[in-house]
Every structure is written in structure tokens, then in C-alpha cells.
Amino acid sequence: MPRLSVIIPCFKVQGFLRECLDSVLEQSFHDIEVIAVDDRSPDGCGAILDEYAARDPRVKVLHLPENVGLGRARNAGLPHATGDFLLFLDSDDTLTPGALRAVADRLAETGDPDVLVFDYARTYWWGGTRRNALAEVLGSTDGVFTAAERPEVLDLLMVVWNKAYRRDFVEENGFAFPPGYYEDTPWTFPVMLSAARIATLDRICVNYRQRRQGNILSTTSRKHFDVHEQYKRVFAFVDARPELAGWRPCLHRKMGEHCLDILAKPDRLPPAARGEFFRRTAELYRAFRPEGADLGVLGRSYVSYLLGLQAGRAGREGGRQALRVRRAAGARARRALTGLRGLRPLDEDLVLYSAASHQGLCGDPAAVYRAARELAPRLRGVWVVRDAEVAAELPADVEHVLLDSPEYLRLTARAKFFVNDVNWPGALVKRPGSVHVHTHRGTPLKYQGADLLGKPGARLGFDVPQMLRRADRWDHSLVANRHSELVWERAYPCHFASARTGSPRNDVLVTGGPTDFRARYGIPADHTVVLYAPTRRDYVRGGHVDRIDLARFAADLGEGHTLVVRLHPALATGPARGMGLAELHRRGIVVDATGEPHAEEVMLAADALVTDYSSIMFDYANLDRPIVVHADDWAACTASRGAYLDITAEAPGHVSRSYRELAWLFASGGWRDEESARLRADFRTRFCEFDDGRAAERVVRTLLLGESMPEPPGRVPGPAGARDLLAST
């Protein structure tokens, strides 16, 4: 008897069906069966299903004699399922890699609950991906619960396919799908309210395809009136069970919200049927109204409802108009400030700082700021932050100003110094006499600036001419090595001077500063910490590609090792962490350090670095600890983005081109052998040339205070044959 049964109803999805089936059958967890139901599909679905069944014994195919609809097709598959748990997957959706293994592990961990709720992401036909907005609900508990104990679980999308169900629980309660649209509603509410043990899995397991056309619920039809009958079934279920009577107010509210949401969608109902749908919804809402419940908009007429919609649209348009007025006023204020600049002297002691697009105290600017507070207390350092949320995370003694606020405009008109690692907003007009120090965000490996003009895919969303106009304001460009100096002068053909200061944020790596990272994450002192820090990919929309099975890598590292994962900062708030990383972190299999604001603290805690093409390798090399470059898609990355050097030929350590090679390097000890040390020494000589532990001091003394200070001595000349691939683009 298999552990999991996956029921897949199929109708007119031949273009998506193979991808769906492959996503299930190619999972790393194999103790499954697939019940595929051909709902009398008029296209090639039946033949595709038979083809898969012929080559994989785990696939069972049912060919229905007539089309019965999505819900009853699922019902047809139920008696054939023999697994401990049931999953339902729509045939145009897909499972994410590793999803079934995560589901099986979580089921075992929680003692086989009645229902396991997992996460999903919407994948759009044009390539975008958006994670479930209520994902935090799934990560707020470790144990099992009931809906009464955590009613917020009912705020999640009430569909059948984001859950696993204990088969005995389903059979004991006789749960089944009714005919018609919205058949998930009278299944999901009764199931969730009846379950004595619910568990959650904070992991994206399903890619919910948002088709451009062909989606049933996006089809204009009177079939959407079916939602009323489905809610009648929900209330009939509750009414037959007195112990569930307390749920009526909640279900009443959700019914109204659901029906009004359908009415608000422009592609659901025929225009002539919209008034009738409203009236039937209002009748249903009154019929099931709990005592004391407010009817709200459904207590009024359809005409009143339309007038309310028009008023809402007018209000939103008014809000947009007000925003336009405020923006125009801001532009006038900036112009006025610009006009006053010639009459108001610069504040010679005012330094404005920003980092990572105004996300707070981090990176090179933070290192310069801390050095300035110690070496030049007369300088007033003010941080520009994007919003009040970021401001709240700053230490109490750090002065700050919100971006585009009146105080921001006043300070930018007077500041002598600007220190940033990302370009300042375009509206900021550089005043003669002001000094802009650009710190960058590491040593460049991939193409930047003007070099992106020949890489249209990589520059998607980047206005290169605008980027260069902003770079025209730079006075000083900090560099950690001659390679960076050459790249920045090529990629940003502007009028700045390269400052051979070293990277301020790397001072702590050179001097070996303290970090409490291990203690905060409970990592044993005697463990070997392996940091895996992949970069984002330009050849896929969204930038995230799972190159390594993290659970497998953590297991292969073995006892006495801790795998720490830090994704690229651009992926920190997207769906990437929900594809398994957050769940592996919760289970203690890996440590997710993606959200750590200070990368240097993570690096200090690591005994080895595994990366692909991230600039973190240039920083980490200052620690003189082993580095492994995992370059299994180097050709694709260089074709899409371009690179200034062949990191596979001039690597800071051994290079793996497959997971097998990577695992072997650690199993054999090759990751820290003599050849690894030799490669690292050559790499450090070349790319850590100006990092001597005094970069922040050098910036403060020479660029802010105008004092003299010797340039960093530099290390021995670079290895013979080392060269930058600065070929013409």
C-alpha cells in the first residue's frame, strides 16, 4: 500500500498534462500511486495517460464513459486510491521539486494528522510567480490543532489541492465532491471543520497555473451561479451537526465575501446576469443570516451596490489625483530647493548614508559610518531609509530621515557628503562642491552598467542610460583590487576617480571580528559550518533556480557539519525561500541565513564557502578559508549575463560541475587540500589586493576629512597569466 495517492482529473489539458505528470512521477519520493481520471476529454489526454501508464506501474488510468465535471471526476478516482493519504492535483498545475518528500516527512513528524495544509505559488502565463500572500499562517505552529484553535487557517485559499488528507478520515466521514462550479467549497469547509488534527507545512508544494485563457473559473458563464448551491451544502452540513453551530457567523461572512468577489470579477458573469446574481446572493445571505449579523452592502439594492462601486472608483481616482498633486508639489519643492542652493552654504559636516536601496544600516556605507563616528565625531551622519518599517529597525542612536520626505529634501540640499552603494534617486541634483562616494556592492564578476547593453535579457527592467546619468554624480568609486578598477571604469564611463581604499565592509573579515551567529542559531561550537551562497540567475524570470537538493547536501555532509544557506538578497522576499528552504530551516536540517542583514557575520561563522558566481567569494577570500565553486550552469549564466573573467579557470578553490562532484569534494576532503589552498592564495593575491583591514578608516580620513593616509600596500603581484576578460561588448 503506497504512502500517498495523487488523484488527477483530466479534461482538455493536453498541452499541460505531460508537465503535470512529470512533476509527480519525477519526485524524489517514490512511494506513491497516481490515479489519473480521463473525464471523457475530447483531445489527446486519454492517449497521454495510457502512454504514461504503460511505462510506469504507479499510474492507474480511469476512462469515464461521459464527461462528469471536475468534482465528480475526483469522486471517480477516490475508490481506486489505496494510499495512506490523498492528494488532489489539477492537471494543468504542477508539483514543485521535492514536494512529496516534504509532505511525507511532515506527515510523519506530526503523527499522521487528518489534514496537512501546504503552500502554493501562482505561476502566470507570462512567466511571473507570486507566493500565497497568507503564507505566514502556515509557519506559525509546529504541532497539530483544530480549526477552532486556529481559525485563521480558514482564511487560506479554500481549495482541495493545497492539502493532503488521511484516507481513513475521508472515508469515515463520507466526504465527496458535488457537481458544478466551486465544488471545492462544500468539500473544504466540512473537511476543515471536522478534522480533529490539522497540521501545516510552510513550503510551496504546488505551482498553481494562471492560464491566459481556458481556466474554468475565468470563463464568462451563468455556471457561476453554482456557488449559491455549494454554500447551501456547506450550511446543510453544519446544520446537521449541532457542535458546529458556532461556525455559522464565520461561514456567513465568508459566503458573502466569496459571492461579492465573483460579482466584482469582470470575466465571470454575463453583464445581463449580474443584477440577478446580486439579488440571489442577497436572498441567500438573508436566509442564512445569524442573529445580530449586519447585512452590509447585501442589505441594500443592486442599484445602491452599483452606486457604491462608482463612489469607490471615484474615491480611488481622487486618491490617485491627490498622489499626482503631491508628486507635483514635491517636484516644485525640489526645484525650489535647487534654486536656493546657490544662496545657502553646504553643511561641511553633514554626511548622508544609504545602503541596499535605502534598506538600513548595512554594507560598506555602514562600515564607513561606524568609522566616522569613531574617528570624526564632529561629522553628523544621517541615514536615508525607505519607510517607517525600516526606520524602526535602526538602533536608537542612529539619526535617520525617510526618503522623499520634506526633511530628506532639506538635508540633500545641504549635505556635503553622500555615501551609498546603490545610485541615489534620479531627482537628487548634485550641488557643486558636494562629494559623492560610491562604494559599490562587491567585486564584479558579471557584467554591469554599460556592458549590459549587449545583454538584453539581463538588463530587463534596467534603464542603462538613466543608470549612467546617476553615476555621473560620483566623485569617488571605491575599489578593492585592480580588476574592480578596470571594470567600473569600463562599465560606468563617467567622471569619477577610482579610490584604492579596499572594501570597508571587509575590514572585519581581515581583522577577524566577532560574530554571535552560531550562538543565535544554536550551531554547536565543534561543527564545521558550510555556507552555501548561490547567486540569482538572469536566464529565468524571477532569478531563482534550485541547483542543489539542500536536504541531500546537508545529509551528505554528515554528522558534525551544519549547512547554512544564504540566497541572493533579491530573492529574500520572493517565493524562493518557500520552495523548501524555510521548511528545512524549521526542521533543523539547514540554517536559512537569507534574512541576515550583515553578510559578514555569516561569513565569519563559516568554515567553508560553496557558491556559484556570487561576488561573496571575493569577500570571503579575505578569511583565507576554503571555497568551492559549483559551476554546473556556467555556460547558461555567461550567455545570458556575461562575465569579466572565467571563474571556472581562475577559481578560488576546486570547481564542481555536477552535484556528484560537489559531494565527492567534501566526502574526500578535497575541498581543503593543498591544491585548494594554492588556488585560494593566487585568488587572494589578485582580488583582495587592497583589503588590509583599514578601508573604512581610509575612506573617512582621505575622502571625508581630506587627510593623507598611505594607500594599502597591496599584496604580491597577481598570478602569472591572470587576466580580465574585458573584451568589447
GROMACS .gro file of N, CA and C in nm, residues 41 325 381 383 421:
model
   15
   41SER      N    1  -1.225   1.339  -2.204
   41SER     CA    2  -1.164   1.455  -2.268
   41SER      C    3  -1.163   1.438  -2.419
  325VAL      N    4  -0.093   6.524  -0.736
  325VAL     CA    5  -0.075   6.660  -0.685
  325VAL      C    6   0.043   6.665  -0.589
  381GLY      N    7   2.623   6.213   1.080
  381GLY     CA    8   2.583   6.110   0.985
  381GLY      C    9   2.434   6.083   0.993
  383TRP      N   10   2.111   5.863   0.808
  383TRP     CA   11   2.076   5.755   0.716
  383TRP      C   12   1.945   5.784   0.646
  421ASP      N   13   2.590   5.265  -0.171
  421ASP     CA   14   2.637   5.152  -0.252
  421ASP      C   15   2.545   5.124  -0.371
   0.00000   0.00000   0.00000
